[in-house]
PDB file of C-alpha atoms in Angstrom:
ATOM      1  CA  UNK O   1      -9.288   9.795  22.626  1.00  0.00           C
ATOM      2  CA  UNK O   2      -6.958   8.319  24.981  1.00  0.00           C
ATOM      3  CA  UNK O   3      -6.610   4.679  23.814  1.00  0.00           C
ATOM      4  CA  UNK O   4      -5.320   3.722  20.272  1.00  0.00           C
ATOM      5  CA  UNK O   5      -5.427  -0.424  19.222  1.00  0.00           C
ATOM      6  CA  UNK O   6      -3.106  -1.133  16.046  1.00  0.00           C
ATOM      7  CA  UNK O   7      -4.744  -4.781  14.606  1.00  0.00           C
ATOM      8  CA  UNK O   8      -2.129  -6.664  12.208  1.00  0.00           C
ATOM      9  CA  UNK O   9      -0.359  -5.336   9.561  1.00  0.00           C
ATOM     10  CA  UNK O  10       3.418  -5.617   8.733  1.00  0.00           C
ATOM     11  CA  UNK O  11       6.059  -3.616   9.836  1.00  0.00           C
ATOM     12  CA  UNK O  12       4.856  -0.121   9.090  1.00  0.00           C
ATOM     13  CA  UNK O  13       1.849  -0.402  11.558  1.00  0.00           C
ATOM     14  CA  UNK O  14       4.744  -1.433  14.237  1.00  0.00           C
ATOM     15  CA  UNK O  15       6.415   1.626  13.986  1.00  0.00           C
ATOM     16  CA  UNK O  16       3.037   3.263  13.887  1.00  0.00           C
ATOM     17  CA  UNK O  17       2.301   1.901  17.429  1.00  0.00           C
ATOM     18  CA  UNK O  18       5.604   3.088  18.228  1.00  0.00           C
ATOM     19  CA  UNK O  19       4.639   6.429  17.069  1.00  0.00           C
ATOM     20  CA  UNK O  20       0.967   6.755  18.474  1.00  0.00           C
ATOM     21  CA  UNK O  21       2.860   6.402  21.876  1.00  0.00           C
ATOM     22  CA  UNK O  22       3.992   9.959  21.825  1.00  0.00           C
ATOM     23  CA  UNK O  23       0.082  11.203  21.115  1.00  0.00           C
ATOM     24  CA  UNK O  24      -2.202   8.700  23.080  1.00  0.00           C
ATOM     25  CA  UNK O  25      -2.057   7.199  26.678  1.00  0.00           C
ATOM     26  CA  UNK O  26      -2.522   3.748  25.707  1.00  0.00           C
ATOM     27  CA  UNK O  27      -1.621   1.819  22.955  1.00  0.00           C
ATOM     28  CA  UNK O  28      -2.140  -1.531  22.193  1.00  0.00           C
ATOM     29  CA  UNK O  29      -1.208  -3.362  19.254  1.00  0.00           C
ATOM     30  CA  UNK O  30      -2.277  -7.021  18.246  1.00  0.00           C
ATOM     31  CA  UNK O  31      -1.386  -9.327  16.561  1.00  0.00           C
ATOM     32  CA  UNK O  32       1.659  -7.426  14.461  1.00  0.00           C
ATOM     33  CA  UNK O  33       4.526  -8.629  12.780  1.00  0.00           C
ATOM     34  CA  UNK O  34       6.576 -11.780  14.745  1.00  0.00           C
ATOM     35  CA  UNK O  35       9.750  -8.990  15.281  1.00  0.00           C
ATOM     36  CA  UNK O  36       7.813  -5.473  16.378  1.00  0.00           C
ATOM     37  CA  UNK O  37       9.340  -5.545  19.719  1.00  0.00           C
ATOM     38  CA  UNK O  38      12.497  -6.242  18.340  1.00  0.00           C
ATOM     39  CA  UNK O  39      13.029  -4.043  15.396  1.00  0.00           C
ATOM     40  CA  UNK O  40      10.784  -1.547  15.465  1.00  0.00           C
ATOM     41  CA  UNK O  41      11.422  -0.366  18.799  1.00  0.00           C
ATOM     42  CA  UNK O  42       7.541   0.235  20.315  1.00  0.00           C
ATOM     43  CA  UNK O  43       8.033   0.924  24.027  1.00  0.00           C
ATOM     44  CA  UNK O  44       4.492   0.623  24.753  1.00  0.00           C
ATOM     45  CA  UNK O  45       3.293  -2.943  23.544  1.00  0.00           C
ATOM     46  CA  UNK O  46       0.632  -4.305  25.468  1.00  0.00           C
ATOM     47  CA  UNK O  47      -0.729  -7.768  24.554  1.00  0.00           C
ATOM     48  CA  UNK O  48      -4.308  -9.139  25.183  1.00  0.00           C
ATOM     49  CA  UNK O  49      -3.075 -10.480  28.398  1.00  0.00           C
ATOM     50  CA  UNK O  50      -1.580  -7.872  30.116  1.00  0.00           C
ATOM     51  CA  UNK O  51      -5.091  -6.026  29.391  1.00  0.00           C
ATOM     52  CA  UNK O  52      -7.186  -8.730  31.411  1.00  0.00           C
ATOM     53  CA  UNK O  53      -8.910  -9.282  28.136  1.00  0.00           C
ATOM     54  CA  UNK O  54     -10.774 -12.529  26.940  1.00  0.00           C
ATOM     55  CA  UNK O  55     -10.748 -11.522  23.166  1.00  0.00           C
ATOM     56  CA  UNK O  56      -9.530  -9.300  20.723  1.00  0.00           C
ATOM     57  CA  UNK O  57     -13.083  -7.853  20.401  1.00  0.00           C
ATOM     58  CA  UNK O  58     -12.974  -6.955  24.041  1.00  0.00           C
ATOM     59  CA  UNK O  59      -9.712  -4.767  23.780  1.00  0.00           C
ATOM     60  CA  UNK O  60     -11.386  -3.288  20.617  1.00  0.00           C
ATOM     61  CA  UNK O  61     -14.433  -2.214  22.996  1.00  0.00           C
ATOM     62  CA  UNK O  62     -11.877  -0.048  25.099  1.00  0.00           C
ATOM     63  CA  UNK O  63     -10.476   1.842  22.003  1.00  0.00           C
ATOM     64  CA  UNK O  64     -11.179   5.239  20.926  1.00  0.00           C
ATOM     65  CA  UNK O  65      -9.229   4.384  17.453  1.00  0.00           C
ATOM     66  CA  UNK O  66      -8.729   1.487  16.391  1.00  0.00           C
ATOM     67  CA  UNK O  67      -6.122   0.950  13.158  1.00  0.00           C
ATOM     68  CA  UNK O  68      -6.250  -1.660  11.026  1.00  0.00           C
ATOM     69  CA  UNK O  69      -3.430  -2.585   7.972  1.00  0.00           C
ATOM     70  CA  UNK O  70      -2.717  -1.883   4.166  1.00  0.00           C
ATOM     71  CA  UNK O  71      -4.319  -3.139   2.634  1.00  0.00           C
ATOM     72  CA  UNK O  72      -6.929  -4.037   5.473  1.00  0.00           C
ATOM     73  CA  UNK O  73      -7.865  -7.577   4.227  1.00  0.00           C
ATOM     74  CA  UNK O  74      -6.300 -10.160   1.459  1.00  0.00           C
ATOM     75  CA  UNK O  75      -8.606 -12.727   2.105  1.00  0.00           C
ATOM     76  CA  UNK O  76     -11.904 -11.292   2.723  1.00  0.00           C
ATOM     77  CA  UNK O  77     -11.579 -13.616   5.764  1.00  0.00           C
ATOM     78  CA  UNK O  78      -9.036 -12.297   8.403  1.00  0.00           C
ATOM     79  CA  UNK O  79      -7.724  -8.427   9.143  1.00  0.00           C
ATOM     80  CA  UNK O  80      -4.534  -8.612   7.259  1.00  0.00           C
ATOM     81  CA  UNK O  81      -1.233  -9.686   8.890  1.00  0.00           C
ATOM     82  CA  UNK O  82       2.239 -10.788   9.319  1.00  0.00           C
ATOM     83  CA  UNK O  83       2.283 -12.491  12.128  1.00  0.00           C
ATOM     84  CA  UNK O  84       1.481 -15.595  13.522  1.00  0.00           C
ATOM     85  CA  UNK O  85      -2.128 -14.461  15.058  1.00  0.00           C
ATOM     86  CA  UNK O  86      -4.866 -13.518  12.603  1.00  0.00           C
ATOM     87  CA  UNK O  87      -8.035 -11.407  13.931  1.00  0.00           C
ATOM     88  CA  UNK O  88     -11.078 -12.733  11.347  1.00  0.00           C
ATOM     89  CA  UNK O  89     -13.300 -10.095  10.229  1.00  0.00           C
ATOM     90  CA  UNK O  90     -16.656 -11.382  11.954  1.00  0.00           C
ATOM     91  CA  UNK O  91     -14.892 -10.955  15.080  1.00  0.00           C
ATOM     92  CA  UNK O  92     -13.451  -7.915  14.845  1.00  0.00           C
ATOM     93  CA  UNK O  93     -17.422  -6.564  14.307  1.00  0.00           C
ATOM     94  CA  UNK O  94     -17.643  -7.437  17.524  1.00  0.00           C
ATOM     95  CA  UNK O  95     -15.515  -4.946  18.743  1.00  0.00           C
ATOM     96  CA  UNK O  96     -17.116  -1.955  17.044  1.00  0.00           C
ATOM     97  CA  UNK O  97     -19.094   0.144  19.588  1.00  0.00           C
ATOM     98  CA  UNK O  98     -20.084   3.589  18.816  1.00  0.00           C
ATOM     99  CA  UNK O  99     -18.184   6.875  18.474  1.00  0.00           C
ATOM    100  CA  UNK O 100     -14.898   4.966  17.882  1.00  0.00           C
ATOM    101  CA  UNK O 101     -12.690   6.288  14.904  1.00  0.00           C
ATOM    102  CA  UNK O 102     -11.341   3.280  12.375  1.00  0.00           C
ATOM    103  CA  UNK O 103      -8.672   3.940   9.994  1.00  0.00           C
ATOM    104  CA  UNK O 104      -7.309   1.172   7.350  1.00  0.00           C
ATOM    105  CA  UNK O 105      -5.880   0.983   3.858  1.00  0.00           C
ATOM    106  CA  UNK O 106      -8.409  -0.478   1.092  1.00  0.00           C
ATOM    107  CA  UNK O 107     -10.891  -1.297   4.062  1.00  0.00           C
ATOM    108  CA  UNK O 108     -13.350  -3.284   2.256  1.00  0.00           C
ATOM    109  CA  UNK O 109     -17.181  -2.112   1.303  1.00  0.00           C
ATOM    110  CA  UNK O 110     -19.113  -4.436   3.543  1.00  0.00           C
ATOM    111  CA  UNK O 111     -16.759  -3.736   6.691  1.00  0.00           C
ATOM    112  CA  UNK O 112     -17.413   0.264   6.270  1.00  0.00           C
ATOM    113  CA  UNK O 113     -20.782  -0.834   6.072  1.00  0.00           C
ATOM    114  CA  UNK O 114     -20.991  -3.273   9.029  1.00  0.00           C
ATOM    115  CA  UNK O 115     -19.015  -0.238  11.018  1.00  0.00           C
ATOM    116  CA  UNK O 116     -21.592   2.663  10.077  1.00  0.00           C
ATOM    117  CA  UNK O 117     -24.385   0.555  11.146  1.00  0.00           C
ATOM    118  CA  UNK O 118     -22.791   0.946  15.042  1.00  0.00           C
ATOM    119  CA  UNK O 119     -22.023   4.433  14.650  1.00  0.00           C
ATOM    120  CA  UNK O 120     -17.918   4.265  13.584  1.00  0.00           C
ATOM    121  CA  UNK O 121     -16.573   6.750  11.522  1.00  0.00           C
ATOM    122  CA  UNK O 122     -14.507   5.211   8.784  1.00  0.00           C
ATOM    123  CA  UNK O 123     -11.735   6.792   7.134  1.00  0.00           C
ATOM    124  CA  UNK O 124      -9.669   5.047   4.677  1.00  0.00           C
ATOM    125  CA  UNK O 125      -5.834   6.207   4.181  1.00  0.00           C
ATOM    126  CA  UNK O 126      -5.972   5.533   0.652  1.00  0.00           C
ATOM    127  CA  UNK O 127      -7.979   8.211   0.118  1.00  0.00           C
ATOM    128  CA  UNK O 128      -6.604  10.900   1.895  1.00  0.00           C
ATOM    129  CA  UNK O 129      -4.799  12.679  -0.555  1.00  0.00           C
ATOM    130  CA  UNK O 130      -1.284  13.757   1.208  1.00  0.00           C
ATOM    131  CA  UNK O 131      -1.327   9.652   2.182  1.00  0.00           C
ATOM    132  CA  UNK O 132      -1.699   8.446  -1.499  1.00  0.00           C
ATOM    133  CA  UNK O 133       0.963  11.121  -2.573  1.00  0.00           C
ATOM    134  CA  UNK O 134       3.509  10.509  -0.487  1.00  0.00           C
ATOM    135  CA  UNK O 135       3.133   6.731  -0.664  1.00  0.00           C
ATOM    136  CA  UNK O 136       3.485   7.272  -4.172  1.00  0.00           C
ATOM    137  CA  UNK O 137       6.793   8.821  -3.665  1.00  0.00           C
ATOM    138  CA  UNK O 138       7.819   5.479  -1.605  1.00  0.00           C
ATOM    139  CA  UNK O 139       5.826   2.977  -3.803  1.00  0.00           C
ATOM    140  CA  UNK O 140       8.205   4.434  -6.502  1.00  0.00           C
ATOM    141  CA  UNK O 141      11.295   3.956  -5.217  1.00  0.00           C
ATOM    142  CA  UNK O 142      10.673   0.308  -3.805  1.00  0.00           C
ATOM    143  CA  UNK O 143       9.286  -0.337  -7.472  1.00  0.00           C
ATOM    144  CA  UNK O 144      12.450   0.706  -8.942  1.00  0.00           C
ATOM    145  CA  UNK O 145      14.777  -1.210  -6.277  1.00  0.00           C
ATOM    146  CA  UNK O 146      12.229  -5.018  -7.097  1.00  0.00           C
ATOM    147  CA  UNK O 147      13.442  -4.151 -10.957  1.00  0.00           C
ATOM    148  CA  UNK O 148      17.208  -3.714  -9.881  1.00  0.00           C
ATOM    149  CA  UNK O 149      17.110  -6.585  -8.398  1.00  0.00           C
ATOM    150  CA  UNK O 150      15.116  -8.281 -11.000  1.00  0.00           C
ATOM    151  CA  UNK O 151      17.647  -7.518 -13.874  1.00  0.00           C
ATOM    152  CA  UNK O 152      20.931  -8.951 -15.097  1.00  0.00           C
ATOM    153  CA  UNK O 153      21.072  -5.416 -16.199  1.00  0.00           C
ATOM    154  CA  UNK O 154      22.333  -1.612 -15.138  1.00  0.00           C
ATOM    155  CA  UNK O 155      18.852   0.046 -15.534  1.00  0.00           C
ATOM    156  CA  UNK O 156      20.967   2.776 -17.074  1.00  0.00           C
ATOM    157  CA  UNK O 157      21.592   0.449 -19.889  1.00  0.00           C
ATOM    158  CA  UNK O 158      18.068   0.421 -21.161  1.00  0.00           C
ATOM    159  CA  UNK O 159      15.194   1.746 -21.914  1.00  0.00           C
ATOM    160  CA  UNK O 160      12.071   2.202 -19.416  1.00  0.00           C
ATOM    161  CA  UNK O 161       8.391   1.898 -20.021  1.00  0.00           C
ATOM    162  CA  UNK O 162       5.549   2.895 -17.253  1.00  0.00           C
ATOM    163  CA  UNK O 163       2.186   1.486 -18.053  1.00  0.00           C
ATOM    164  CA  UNK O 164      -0.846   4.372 -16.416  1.00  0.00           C
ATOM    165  CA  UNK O 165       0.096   7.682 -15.532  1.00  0.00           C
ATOM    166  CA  UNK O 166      -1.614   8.243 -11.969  1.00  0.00           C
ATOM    167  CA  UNK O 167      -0.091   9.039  -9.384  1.00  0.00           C
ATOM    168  CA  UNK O 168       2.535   6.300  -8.612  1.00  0.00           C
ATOM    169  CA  UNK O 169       2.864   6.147 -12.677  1.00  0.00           C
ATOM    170  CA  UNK O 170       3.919   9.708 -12.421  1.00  0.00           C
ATOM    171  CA  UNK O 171       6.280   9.137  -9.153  1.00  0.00           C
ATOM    172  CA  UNK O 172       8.248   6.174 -10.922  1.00  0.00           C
ATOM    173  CA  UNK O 173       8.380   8.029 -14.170  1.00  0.00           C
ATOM    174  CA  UNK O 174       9.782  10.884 -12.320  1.00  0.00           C
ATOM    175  CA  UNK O 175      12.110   9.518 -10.262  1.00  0.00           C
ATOM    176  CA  UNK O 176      14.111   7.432 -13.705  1.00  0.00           C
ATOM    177  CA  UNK O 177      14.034  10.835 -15.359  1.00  0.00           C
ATOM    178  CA  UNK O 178      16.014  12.035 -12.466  1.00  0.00           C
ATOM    179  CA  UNK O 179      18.300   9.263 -13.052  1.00  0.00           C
ATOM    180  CA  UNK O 180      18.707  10.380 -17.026  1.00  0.00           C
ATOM    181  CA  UNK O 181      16.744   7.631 -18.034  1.00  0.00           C
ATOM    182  CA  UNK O 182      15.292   7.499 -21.315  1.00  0.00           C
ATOM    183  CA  UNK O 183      11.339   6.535 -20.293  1.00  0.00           C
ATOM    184  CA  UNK O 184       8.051   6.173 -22.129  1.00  0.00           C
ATOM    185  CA  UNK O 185       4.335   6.553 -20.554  1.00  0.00           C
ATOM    186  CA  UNK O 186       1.829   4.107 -22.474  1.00  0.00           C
ATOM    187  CA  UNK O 187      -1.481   5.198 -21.111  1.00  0.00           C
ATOM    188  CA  UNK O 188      -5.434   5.270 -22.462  1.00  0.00           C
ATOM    189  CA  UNK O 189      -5.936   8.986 -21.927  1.00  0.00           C
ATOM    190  CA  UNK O 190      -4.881  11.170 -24.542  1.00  0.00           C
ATOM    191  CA  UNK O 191      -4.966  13.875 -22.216  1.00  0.00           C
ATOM    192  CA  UNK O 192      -2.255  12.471 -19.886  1.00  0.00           C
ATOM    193  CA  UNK O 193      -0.318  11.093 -22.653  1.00  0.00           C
ATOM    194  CA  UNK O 194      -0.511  15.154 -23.464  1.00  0.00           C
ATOM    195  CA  UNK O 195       0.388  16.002 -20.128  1.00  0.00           C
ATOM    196  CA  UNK O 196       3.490  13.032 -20.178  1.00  0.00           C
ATOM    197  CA  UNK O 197       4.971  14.330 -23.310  1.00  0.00           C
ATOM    198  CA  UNK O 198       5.053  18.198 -22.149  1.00  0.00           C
ATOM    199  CA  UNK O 199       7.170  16.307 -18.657  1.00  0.00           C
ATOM    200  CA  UNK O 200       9.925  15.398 -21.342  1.00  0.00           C
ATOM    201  CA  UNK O 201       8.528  11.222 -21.689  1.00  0.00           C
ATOM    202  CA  UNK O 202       8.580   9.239 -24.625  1.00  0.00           C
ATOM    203  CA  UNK O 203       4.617   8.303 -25.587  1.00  0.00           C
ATOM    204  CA  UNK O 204       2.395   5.799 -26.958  1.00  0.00           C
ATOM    205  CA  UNK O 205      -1.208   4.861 -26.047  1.00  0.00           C
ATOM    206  CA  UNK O 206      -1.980   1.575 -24.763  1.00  0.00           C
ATOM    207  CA  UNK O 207      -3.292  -0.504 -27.299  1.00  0.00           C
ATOM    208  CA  UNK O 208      -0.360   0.647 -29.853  1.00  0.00           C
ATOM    209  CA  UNK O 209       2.807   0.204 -27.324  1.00  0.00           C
ATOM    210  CA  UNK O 210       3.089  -3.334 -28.882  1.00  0.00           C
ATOM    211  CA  UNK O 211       5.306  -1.593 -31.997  1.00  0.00           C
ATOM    212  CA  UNK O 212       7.149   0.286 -28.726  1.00  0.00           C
ATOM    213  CA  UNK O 213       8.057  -2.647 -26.163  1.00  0.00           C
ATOM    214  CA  UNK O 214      10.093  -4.760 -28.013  1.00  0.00           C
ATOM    215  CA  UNK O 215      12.662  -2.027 -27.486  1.00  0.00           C
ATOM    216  CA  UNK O 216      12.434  -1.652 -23.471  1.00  0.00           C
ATOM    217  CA  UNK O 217      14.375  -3.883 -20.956  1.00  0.00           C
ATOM    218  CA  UNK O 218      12.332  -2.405 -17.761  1.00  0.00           C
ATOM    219  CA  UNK O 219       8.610  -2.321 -17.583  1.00  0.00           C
ATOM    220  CA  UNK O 220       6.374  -0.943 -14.882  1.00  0.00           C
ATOM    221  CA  UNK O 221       2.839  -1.456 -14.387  1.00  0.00           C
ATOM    222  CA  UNK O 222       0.551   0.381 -12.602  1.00  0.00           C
ATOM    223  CA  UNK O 223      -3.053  -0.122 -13.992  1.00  0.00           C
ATOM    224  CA  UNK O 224      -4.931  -3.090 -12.293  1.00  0.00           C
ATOM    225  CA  UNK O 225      -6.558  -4.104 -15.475  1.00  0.00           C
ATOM    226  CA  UNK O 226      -4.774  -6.780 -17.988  1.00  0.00           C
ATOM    227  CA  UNK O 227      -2.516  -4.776 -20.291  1.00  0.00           C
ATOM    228  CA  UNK O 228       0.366  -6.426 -20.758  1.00  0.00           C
ATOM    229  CA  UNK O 229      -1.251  -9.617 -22.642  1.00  0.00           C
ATOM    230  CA  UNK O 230       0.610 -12.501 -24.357  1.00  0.00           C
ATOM    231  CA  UNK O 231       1.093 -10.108 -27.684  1.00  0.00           C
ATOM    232  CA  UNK O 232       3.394  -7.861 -25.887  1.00  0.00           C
ATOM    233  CA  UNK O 233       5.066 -10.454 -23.606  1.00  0.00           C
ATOM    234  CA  UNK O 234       6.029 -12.062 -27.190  1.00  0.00           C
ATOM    235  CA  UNK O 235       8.155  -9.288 -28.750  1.00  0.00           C
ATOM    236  CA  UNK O 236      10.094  -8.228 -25.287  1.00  0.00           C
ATOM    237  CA  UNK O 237      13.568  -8.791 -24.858  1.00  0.00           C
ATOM    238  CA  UNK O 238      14.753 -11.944 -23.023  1.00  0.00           C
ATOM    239  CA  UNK O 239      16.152 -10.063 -20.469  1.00  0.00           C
ATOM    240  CA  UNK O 240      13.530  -7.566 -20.069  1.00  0.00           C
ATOM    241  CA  UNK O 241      11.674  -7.367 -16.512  1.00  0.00           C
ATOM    242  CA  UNK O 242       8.228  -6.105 -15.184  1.00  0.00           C
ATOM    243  CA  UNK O 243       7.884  -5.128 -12.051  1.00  0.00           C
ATOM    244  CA  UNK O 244       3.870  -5.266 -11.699  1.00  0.00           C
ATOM    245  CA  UNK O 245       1.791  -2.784  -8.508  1.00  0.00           C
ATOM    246  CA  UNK O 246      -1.251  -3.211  -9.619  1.00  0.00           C
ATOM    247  CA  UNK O 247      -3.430  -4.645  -7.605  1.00  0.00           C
ATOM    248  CA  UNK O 248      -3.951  -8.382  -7.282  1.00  0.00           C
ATOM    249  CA  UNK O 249      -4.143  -9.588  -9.377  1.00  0.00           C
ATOM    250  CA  UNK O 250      -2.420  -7.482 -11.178  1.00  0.00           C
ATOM    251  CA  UNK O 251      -2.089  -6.454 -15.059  1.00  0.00           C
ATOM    252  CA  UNK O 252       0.238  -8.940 -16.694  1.00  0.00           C
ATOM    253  CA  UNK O 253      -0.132 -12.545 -17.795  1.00  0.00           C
ATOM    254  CA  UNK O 254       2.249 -14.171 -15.489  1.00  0.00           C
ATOM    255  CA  UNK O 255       1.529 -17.385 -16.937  1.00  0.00           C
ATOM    256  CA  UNK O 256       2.834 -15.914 -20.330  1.00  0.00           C
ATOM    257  CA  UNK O 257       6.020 -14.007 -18.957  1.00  0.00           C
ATOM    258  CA  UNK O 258       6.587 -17.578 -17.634  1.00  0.00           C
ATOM    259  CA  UNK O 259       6.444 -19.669 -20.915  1.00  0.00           C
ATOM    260  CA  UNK O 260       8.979 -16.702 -22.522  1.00  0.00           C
ATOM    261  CA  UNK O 261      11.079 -16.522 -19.602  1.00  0.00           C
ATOM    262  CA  UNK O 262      10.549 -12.783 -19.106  1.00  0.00           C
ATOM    263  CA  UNK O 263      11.725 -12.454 -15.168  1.00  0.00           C
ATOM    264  CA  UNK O 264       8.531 -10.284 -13.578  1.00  0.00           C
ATOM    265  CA  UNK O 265       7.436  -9.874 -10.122  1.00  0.00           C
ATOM    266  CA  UNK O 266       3.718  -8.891  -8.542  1.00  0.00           C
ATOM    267  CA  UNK O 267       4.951  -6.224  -6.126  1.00  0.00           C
ATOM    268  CA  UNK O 268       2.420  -5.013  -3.465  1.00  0.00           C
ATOM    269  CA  UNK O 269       2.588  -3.343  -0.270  1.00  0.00           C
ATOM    270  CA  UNK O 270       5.879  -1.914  -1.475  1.00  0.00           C
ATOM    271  CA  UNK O 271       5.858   1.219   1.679  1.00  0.00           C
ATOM    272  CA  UNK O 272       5.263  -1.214   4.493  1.00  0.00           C
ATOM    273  CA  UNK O 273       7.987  -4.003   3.019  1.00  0.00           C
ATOM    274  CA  UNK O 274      10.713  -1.052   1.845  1.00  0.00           C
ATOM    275  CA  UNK O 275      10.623   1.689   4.275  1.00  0.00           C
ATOM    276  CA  UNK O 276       8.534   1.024   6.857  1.00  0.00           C
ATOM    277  CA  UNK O 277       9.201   3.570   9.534  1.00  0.00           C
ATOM    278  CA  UNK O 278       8.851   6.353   6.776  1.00  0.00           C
ATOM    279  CA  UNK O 279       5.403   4.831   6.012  1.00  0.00           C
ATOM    280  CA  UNK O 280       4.347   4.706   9.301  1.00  0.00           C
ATOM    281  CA  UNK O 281       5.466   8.424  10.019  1.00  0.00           C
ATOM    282  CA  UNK O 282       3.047   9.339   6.603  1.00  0.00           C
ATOM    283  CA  UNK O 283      -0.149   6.870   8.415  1.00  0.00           C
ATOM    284  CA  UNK O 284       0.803   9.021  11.794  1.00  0.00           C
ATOM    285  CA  UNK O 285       0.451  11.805   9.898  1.00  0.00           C
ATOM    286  CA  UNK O 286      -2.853  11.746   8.635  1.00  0.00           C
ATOM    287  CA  UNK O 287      -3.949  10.093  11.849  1.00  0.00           C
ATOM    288  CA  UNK O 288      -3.363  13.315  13.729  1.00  0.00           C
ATOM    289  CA  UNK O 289      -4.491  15.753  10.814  1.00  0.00           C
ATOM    290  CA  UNK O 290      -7.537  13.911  11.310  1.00  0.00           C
ATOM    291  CA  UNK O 291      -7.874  13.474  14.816  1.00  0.00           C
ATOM    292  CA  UNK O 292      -7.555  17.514  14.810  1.00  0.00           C
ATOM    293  CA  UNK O 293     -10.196  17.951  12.260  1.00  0.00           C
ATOM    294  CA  UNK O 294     -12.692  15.439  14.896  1.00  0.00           C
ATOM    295  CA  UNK O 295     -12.034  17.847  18.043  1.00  0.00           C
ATOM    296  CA  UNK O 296     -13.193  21.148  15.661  1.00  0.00           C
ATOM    297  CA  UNK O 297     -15.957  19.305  15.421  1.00  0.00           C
TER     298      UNK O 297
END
């Protein structure tokens, strides 16, 4: 597995490429962000050129691994990315030989498909479990930082409400309890509304938290299902915020927030846009955990 191609992303897969360097003998990476070479510091950046390549399927052909972004797609059209060149999905099929090894965040159903059908293992960093913890971990802290900035007020000041108690629900709840902040866990499951209230939260199931959210200023969602409706969005205060990770589109009624003039943000991709190189070192991670499990076998 000596050659490693990084397709799109933001800045997190550019310090991944920086990081694969120490591992593989080639890396390429295509496509990335407009400012890899420049901030993230990859020493090894090879471009489609410098490979005597016709097409990004071509390089593709020569890779052992090939790693795409998070998430992998956000049009269903084109492999997901910040810069200027965007790699569409049909052609990067025609890079897939077999035996290769492709890794990618939320890598959509009919591209594992199109990928088993030539022999590629898929493995999805999402559901590797040390991945989705520790991005929880970073997912919460960039979650809290979008509501700072979101509010004309200390988020000492007031109270906080988390909406789902997975795994980044737990991470943000855990990290404003650290802080001394009084916070409440509105959630379907009895069972971890159990489990939230033994952790010291305040509690309320879902479809009663309207009698509970006319008293918080900061609101985090992270169930991608619409939960906070027009009712709720009604009896906040005017300065509340919600900071929304769900993903797109999302759980709140923007549309509504707008008419009350309740500041709230859709905030995805939170690890790659926040802290990037930490990211990266969790994707590197699991790339080599992984890698090691392929050779046992």
């Amino acid at each position: 597995m000596g050659t490693t191609v990084v397709i799109g992303g933001d800045r997190r897969l550019s310090f991944l490429a920086e990081g694969l360097t120490g591992y593989f003998e080639k890396v390429i990476l295509y496509a990335g962000t407009e400012d890899e070479g420049e901030k993230s510091g990859v020493n090894k950046y090879i471009n489609i050129e410098a490979c005597g390549a016709d097409s990004v399927a071509e390089v593709m052909r020569t890779a052992d691994i090939i790693i795409g972004p998070v998430p992998f797609s956000k049009d269903g059209v084109h492999v997901f990315s910040e810069g200027k060149e965007k790699v569409r999905i049909e052609d990067f099929y025609r890079g897939l030989r077999e035996k290769q090894v492709l890794f990618g965040g939320n890598i959509p159903v009919e591209v594992i498909s199109e990928a088993e059908k030539k022999g590629v293992f898929c493995r999805d960093f999402l559901q590797i479990e040390e991945v989705e913890t520790e991005n929880a971990l970073t997912t919460a802290e960039g979650a809290v930082a979008e509501a700072i900035g979101l509010s004309l007020n200390n988020i000492h000041s007031g109270k906080c409400m988390v909406l789902g108690y997975g795994k980044c629900g737990k991470a943000i709840a855990r990290l404003l309890k650290a802080w001394g902040i009084d916070t409440t866990i509105a959630a379907r499951s009895e069972t971890a509304l159990a489990q939230a209230g033994e952790e010291g939260y305040g509690t309320v199931l879902l479809k009663d938290m309207s009698d509970v959210i006319s008293g918080m200023l900061f609101i985090f969602n992270t169930i991608p299902a619409m939960v906070l409706k027009e009712k709720e969005i009604a009896v906040l205060k005017e300065d509340a915020v919600i900071v929304d990770i769900a993903s797109s589109p999302g759980g709140t009624d923007f549309a509504a927030c707008g008419r009350a003039g309740i500041k709230t943000v859709l905030s995805l991709g939170i690890p790659g846009r926040y802290s990037p190189k930490t990211s990266a070192e969790i994707l590197l991670r699991a790339i080599l955990k992984e890698r090691e499990k392929m050779v046992e076998l």
